Amino acid sequence: MAKKSWISALTLVTSAGLVLTACGGGNDNGGEASAPASSPAGSQASSPASGGTKDLGKADLTFMFRGGPDEQAAYKKTVDRFEKDHPGVKVKIITTAADQYATKLKAAITGNSVPDVFYYDPGDLMAYVNGGVLLKLTDYVQNNADIDINKIWKKGVDLYRYDGQTVGQGDIWGLPKDLGPFAMGYNKTMFEKAGIPLPDKDKPYTWDEFIKTAQQLTLDTNGDGKLDQWGTGLNVNWTLQSLVWSNGADWIDSTHKKVTIDDPKFAEALQFFADMQNKYKVTPSISEAQTLDTYQRWMQGQIGFFPVGPWDMSTYEKLPFEYDLIPYPAGSTGKTATWLGSLGIGVSSKTKYPEAAAALTMYLTGSEEGMKMLSDAKVQMPNLTDMAQTWAADTSTKPANKEEFLQIVNDYGRPIPGILTYNAEWYNLFFTDIQPVLDGKITAAEYVKQEQPKMQKLLDKAIEQEEKSKSK
Amino acid sequence: MTTKSKLYRKEAYWGYLFIAPPVIGFLVFALFPAVYSIYGSFTDWDGLGQMSFIGLDNFKEIFQDELFHKAMYNTVFMMLAIPVGIVLALLLALGLNRRIPGTTAFRAIYYIPVISSIAAISIMWNLAYNGDFGLVNQFLDLFGIKGPNWLQNVHTVKPAIMIMMVWKGLGYTMLLYLAALQSVPKDYYEAAELDGANAFSRFRHITWPMVKPVTFFVVVTNIIGGSQLFIEINIMTSTGGPEYSSASVVFYVWQKAFGNLQMGYASAMSVILGLFIFIVTLVQFKLDRSSEVNE
């Protein structure tokens, strides 16, 4: 009897295991498309190279990336153009929703079916290089006549350089798809209606001024007793950095070994963030913000100040109001601050067509033709410095002050702290646990004190993991 | 029995051929990964290549890992939906077992969620639970109740997901019960009625024992399935819910493995989860045996 129950229990459990593994298998449908046979190098001559077309032989590439609908369309179009320029090269496109991308890519990598060309987060650079996932692009970049690496943002390229010890030096393991300066925007129409002087694009507000202006914008415009317009409504994940940095604090010290959120200046910035909602009441309330997020409310013209990235421009062009860019309000340092994001495009070390894969990567990141198509589609800022100057100088298209994006890239933009370390687990924990502070249930000072040791522990682990992967 | 006939051998050959696909499938897709992940749980595998043996370090760390405790608690808590589902399914089955018009239609209606894609269902409920525009709160509003923002609230996110789980599983359990009810011989009830048994004691002494194998099956499979809760969580609360209050163990495993490249640690958690399921299932089998002996 007893024996029988053992067996049945075991069968049930293992068949449940089957279900789990089947689930896992579904994740890596990424790179199955590499063609079984490629034509030998000698037989390439069949396609006549004419005009702007270049011969890379026959290659079937997979390109995995992410982005909103407008971005996907723009990239698809640019890839089509690349195919036209390079007869014989076929590119299969795989896209996912933004929040699913990183895990889908990691599943593809661990499942050994890496797409030939793919976006990756610069924070994963060390892990991917040490793990042998990425193809070294240095030689391809030097030998390609179409692109001039010196024309691409140095800050951007440096994010993908790694010599085995330090990021920012040595070989190139990817190229920036773009740089993402995260600027502050404001609803110009709302300011004009309220009769408030427009913000200065060169002189940031102080925190006090920012709150005062926001309070003037927080109104019940239709007189039904309920607020329907707010000064701002910021997402802690993406805007706390600006407050913390401009107040002279940071998540991590300059050696990237110590979590420094227990700095009183850090707590002050976090408290200020929470107070915008709880004390100054210049944002939609917790429940209001949770039901219709502030992004939607901004687009409906209910929010005064809201962040804007270059990738928003195509969507924001259709907004029913005028908007423009300004620097973020400055804390005790008196200097504005924000982050400068980036996504890289890399090539798999296992690709069968390194030549073609590298060519596609460079076409999308550094060629005049490719970059022009992408920036014309308004999904990003040009990667080429000279093209970006012209782009920013054009004040006839929205937003007029595109110069702010350039200033962030050139002067005050900083990388998100999570990408500076081997993994971002320690950094993510900060935001996983943060809700009670935002709800005003605990103070920022209490929070940073209780959270610092937990984050430090995870950071220590990431450092240890980094050492191990280097010594492999 | 020294010489077997040619026919016999041929039959055996065909027999093996027929069982080969599932057996090979099991070896390749279940046994090998399972053994490999057990091995992985004793290493610091990062999923990219590096994999050195570190003994029990992962397990030691898991026992102090607050998020793992939270995920385990969430998972067990959400399994409280199982008894609720069973009671409702049995009541429904009892109702639909009667000769009333429209039973076929009702059976179909209750079965639709079972055959629907879990991803589609999760997205649908996600909309239904929206605090402002969701169907759930609009319905509550009819009675003057101001519903919470279900999936964003630490206190309501688990019950919200449980309600969905019950709704999704109801039809399947109901169908099993219905089949069991229909196989109960009618003369048992007639005899009981002659003996003067009322409706409740007929249920207690005839129906309940007769459908007990189904109850057992449902409890066991639901606990195994419930321990592996993942898709609903991933779609409805993609960060593990407010303060990680809806993250399940599998969700945490997945985050560690594919978000932070800690395959070894994630494997160790999977092994613990596997052991947990195995022990719980074993206990259930034991309990089932002993209760049968007593009757």
Tab-separated table of C-alpha atoms in Angstrom, chain A residues 4-199:
chain	number	residue	atom	x	y	z
A	4	LYS	CA	1.992	2.273	-4.186
A	5	SER	CA	1.265	5.732	-2.830
A	6	TRP	CA	4.928	6.605	-3.195
A	7	ILE	CA	4.848	5.731	-6.832
A	8	SER	CA	1.648	7.575	-7.591
A	9	ALA	CA	2.874	10.645	-5.762
A	10	LEU	CA	6.114	10.546	-7.672
A	11	THR	CA	4.338	10.192	-10.986
A	12	LEU	CA	2.112	13.131	-10.265
A	13	VAL	CA	4.992	15.319	-9.210
A	14	THR	CA	7.140	14.465	-12.183
A	15	SER	CA	4.333	14.972	-14.634
A	16	ALA	CA	3.828	18.358	-13.007
A	17	GLY	CA	7.500	18.892	-13.662
A	18	LEU	CA	6.805	18.196	-17.301
A	19	VAL	CA	4.320	21.009	-17.367
A	20	LEU	CA	6.911	23.380	-15.930
A	21	THR	CA	9.627	22.451	-18.365
A	22	ALA	CA	7.196	22.721	-21.229
A	23	CYS	CA	6.557	26.277	-20.104
A	24	GLY	CA	10.251	27.004	-20.055
A	25	GLY	CA	10.636	25.670	-23.549
A	26	GLY	CA	8.100	28.093	-24.900
A	27	ASN	CA	10.276	30.999	-23.929
A	28	ASP	CA	13.091	30.481	-26.312
A	29	ASN	CA	11.406	30.481	-29.656
A	30	GLY	CA	13.793	33.287	-30.398
A	31	GLY	CA	16.573	32.109	-32.570
A	32	GLU	CA	15.358	28.933	-34.165
A	33	ALA	CA	15.394	30.522	-37.578
A	34	SER	CA	19.056	30.359	-38.483
A	35	ALA	CA	19.178	28.708	-41.854
A	36	PRO	CA	20.650	25.224	-42.106
A	37	ALA	CA	22.891	25.869	-45.068
A	38	SER	CA	24.602	29.005	-46.226
A	39	SER	CA	25.988	29.424	-49.669
A	40	PRO	CA	29.760	29.049	-49.758
A	41	ALA	CA	31.766	32.239	-49.939
A	42	GLY	CA	32.805	31.626	-53.552
A	43	SER	CA	29.333	31.601	-55.021
A	44	GLN	CA	28.402	35.087	-53.937
A	45	ALA	CA	29.010	36.683	-57.291
A	46	SER	CA	25.582	35.714	-58.611
A	47	SER	CA	23.935	38.876	-57.307
A	48	PRO	CA	25.100	41.888	-59.273
A	49	ALA	CA	26.384	44.640	-57.042
A	50	SER	CA	24.945	47.833	-58.394
A	51	GLY	CA	24.597	51.394	-57.199
A	52	GLY	CA	24.232	51.575	-53.436
A	53	THR	CA	23.948	47.860	-52.958
A	54	LYS	CA	26.694	46.001	-51.174
A	55	ASP	CA	27.375	42.337	-51.359
A	56	LEU	CA	27.545	40.492	-48.095
A	57	GLY	CA	26.664	37.139	-49.597
A	58	LYS	CA	23.629	35.224	-48.560
A	59	ALA	CA	22.677	35.501	-44.935
A	60	ASP	CA	19.582	34.872	-42.877
A	61	LEU	CA	19.664	36.997	-39.768
A	62	THR	CA	17.332	37.284	-36.841
A	63	PHE	CA	17.042	40.666	-35.194
A	64	MET	CA	15.348	40.881	-31.821
A	65	PHE	CA	14.351	44.225	-30.392
A	66	ARG	CA	11.654	46.044	-28.546
A	67	GLY	CA	9.811	49.326	-28.705
A	68	GLY	CA	6.451	51.019	-28.969
A	69	PRO	CA	4.375	50.656	-32.140
A	70	ASP	CA	5.948	53.711	-33.781
A	71	GLU	CA	9.464	52.538	-32.975
A	72	GLN	CA	8.742	49.066	-34.287
A	73	ALA	CA	7.415	50.472	-37.537
A	74	ALA	CA	10.401	52.792	-37.947
A	75	TYR	CA	12.919	50.022	-37.324
A	76	LYS	CA	11.100	47.644	-39.604
A	77	LYS	CA	11.245	50.186	-42.393
A	78	THR	CA	14.947	50.812	-41.821
A	79	VAL	CA	15.674	47.096	-41.804
A	80	ASP	CA	13.770	46.731	-45.082
A	81	ARG	CA	16.007	49.370	-46.562
A	82	PHE	CA	19.066	47.502	-45.344
A	83	GLU	CA	17.805	44.345	-47.024
A	84	LYS	CA	17.319	46.263	-50.241
A	85	ASP	CA	20.851	47.607	-50.075
A	86	HIS	CA	22.255	44.165	-49.403
A	87	PRO	CA	20.680	41.607	-51.697
A	88	GLY	CA	20.925	38.128	-50.274
A	89	VAL	CA	20.572	39.248	-46.681
A	90	LYS	CA	17.229	38.421	-45.151
A	91	VAL	CA	16.373	39.721	-41.708
A	92	LYS	CA	13.752	38.078	-39.580
A	93	ILE	CA	12.407	40.467	-36.979
A	94	ILE	CA	11.340	39.416	-33.500
A	95	THR	CA	9.762	41.984	-31.218
A	96	THR	CA	8.376	41.867	-27.707
A	97	ALA	CA	6.741	44.228	-25.273
A	98	ALA	CA	9.271	46.396	-23.492
A	99	ASP	CA	8.867	44.886	-20.034
A	100	GLN	CA	9.179	41.336	-21.339
A	101	TYR	CA	12.234	41.953	-23.466
A	102	ALA	CA	15.090	41.508	-21.006
A	103	THR	CA	13.821	38.214	-19.674
A	104	LYS	CA	13.015	36.906	-23.112
A	105	LEU	CA	16.536	37.679	-24.243
A	106	LYS	CA	18.054	36.020	-21.199
A	107	ALA	CA	15.911	32.959	-21.770
A	108	ALA	CA	17.137	32.832	-25.372
A	109	ILE	CA	20.741	33.157	-24.247
A	110	THR	CA	20.564	30.511	-21.554
A	111	GLY	CA	18.618	28.316	-23.963
A	112	ASN	CA	21.446	28.677	-26.470
A	113	SER	CA	19.296	30.142	-29.215
A	114	VAL	CA	20.538	33.705	-29.297
A	115	PRO	CA	19.300	35.902	-32.135
A	116	ASP	CA	22.077	37.097	-34.457
A	117	VAL	CA	21.507	40.763	-33.712
A	118	PHE	CA	19.734	42.014	-30.606
A	119	TYR	CA	19.200	44.913	-28.237
A	120	TYR	CA	20.727	44.603	-24.844
A	121	ASP	CA	20.918	46.684	-21.739
A	122	PRO	CA	24.368	48.194	-21.092
A	123	GLY	CA	24.018	46.929	-17.515
A	124	ASP	CA	24.408	43.388	-18.834
A	125	LEU	CA	27.584	44.152	-20.785
A	126	MET	CA	30.025	42.648	-18.299
A	127	ALA	CA	28.000	39.491	-17.838
A	128	TYR	CA	27.565	38.980	-21.566
A	129	VAL	CA	31.195	39.618	-22.438
A	130	ASN	CA	32.518	37.426	-19.641
A	131	GLY	CA	29.967	34.787	-20.540
A	132	GLY	CA	31.046	34.776	-24.190
A	133	VAL	CA	27.656	35.850	-25.512
A	134	LEU	CA	28.740	38.853	-27.557
A	135	LEU	CA	30.840	39.126	-30.674
A	136	LYS	CA	33.710	41.634	-30.564
A	137	LEU	CA	32.892	44.383	-33.041
A	138	THR	CA	36.087	46.456	-32.890
A	139	ASP	CA	37.520	45.222	-36.204
A	140	TYR	CA	34.221	45.405	-38.041
A	141	VAL	CA	33.752	48.981	-36.920
A	142	GLN	CA	37.243	49.973	-38.044
A	143	ASN	CA	36.902	48.319	-41.431
A	144	ASN	CA	33.472	49.597	-42.310
A	145	ALA	CA	33.547	52.480	-44.738
A	146	ASP	CA	29.991	53.596	-43.982
A	147	ILE	CA	30.428	54.643	-40.426
A	148	ASP	CA	32.833	56.868	-38.603
A	149	ILE	CA	32.945	55.875	-34.975
A	150	ASN	CA	34.160	59.331	-33.990
A	151	LYS	CA	30.879	60.788	-35.158
A	152	ILE	CA	28.822	58.669	-32.773
A	153	TRP	CA	28.416	60.006	-29.226
A	154	LYS	CA	31.552	59.023	-27.326
A	155	LYS	CA	29.497	58.702	-24.146
A	156	GLY	CA	27.291	56.244	-25.990
A	157	VAL	CA	30.033	54.100	-27.516
A	158	ASP	CA	31.932	54.001	-24.220
A	159	LEU	CA	28.970	52.297	-22.587
A	160	TYR	CA	29.746	49.288	-24.780
A	161	ARG	CA	33.516	49.214	-24.425
A	162	TYR	CA	34.966	46.719	-21.987
A	163	ASP	CA	38.507	45.453	-21.542
A	164	GLY	CA	37.670	42.690	-19.094
A	165	GLN	CA	38.160	44.938	-16.090
A	166	THR	CA	36.586	48.309	-16.656
A	167	VAL	CA	33.604	49.397	-18.691
A	168	GLY	CA	34.385	52.336	-20.973
A	169	GLN	CA	37.772	51.092	-22.151
A	170	GLY	CA	39.036	48.633	-24.720
A	171	ASP	CA	37.141	46.663	-27.303
A	172	ILE	CA	33.710	47.472	-28.659
A	173	TRP	CA	31.054	44.862	-27.892
A	174	GLY	CA	28.047	46.696	-29.229
A	175	LEU	CA	26.898	50.067	-30.457
A	176	PRO	CA	24.313	52.344	-28.913
A	177	LYS	CA	20.964	52.109	-30.622
A	178	ASP	CA	20.549	55.619	-29.289
A	179	LEU	CA	21.044	57.722	-26.226
A	180	GLY	CA	17.944	58.429	-24.208
A	181	PRO	CA	18.138	61.762	-22.416
A	182	PHE	CA	15.212	61.966	-20.005
A	183	ALA	CA	14.162	65.598	-19.951
A	184	MET	CA	11.373	67.378	-18.109
A	185	GLY	CA	8.464	68.634	-20.148
A	186	TYR	CA	5.626	71.009	-19.378
A	187	ASN	CA	2.200	71.703	-20.778
A	188	LYS	CA	2.571	75.150	-22.316
A	189	THR	CA	-1.121	75.533	-23.060
A	190	MET	CA	-2.000	74.905	-19.425
A	191	PHE	CA	0.452	77.590	-18.252
A	192	GLU	CA	-0.974	80.112	-20.662
A	193	LYS	CA	-4.542	79.371	-19.598
A	194	ALA	CA	-3.627	79.781	-15.951
A	195	GLY	CA	-1.723	82.983	-16.690
A	196	ILE	CA	1.497	81.740	-15.134
A	197	PRO	CA	4.824	82.872	-16.602
A	198	LEU	CA	6.446	80.114	-18.625
A	199	PRO	CA	9.408	78.323	-17.052
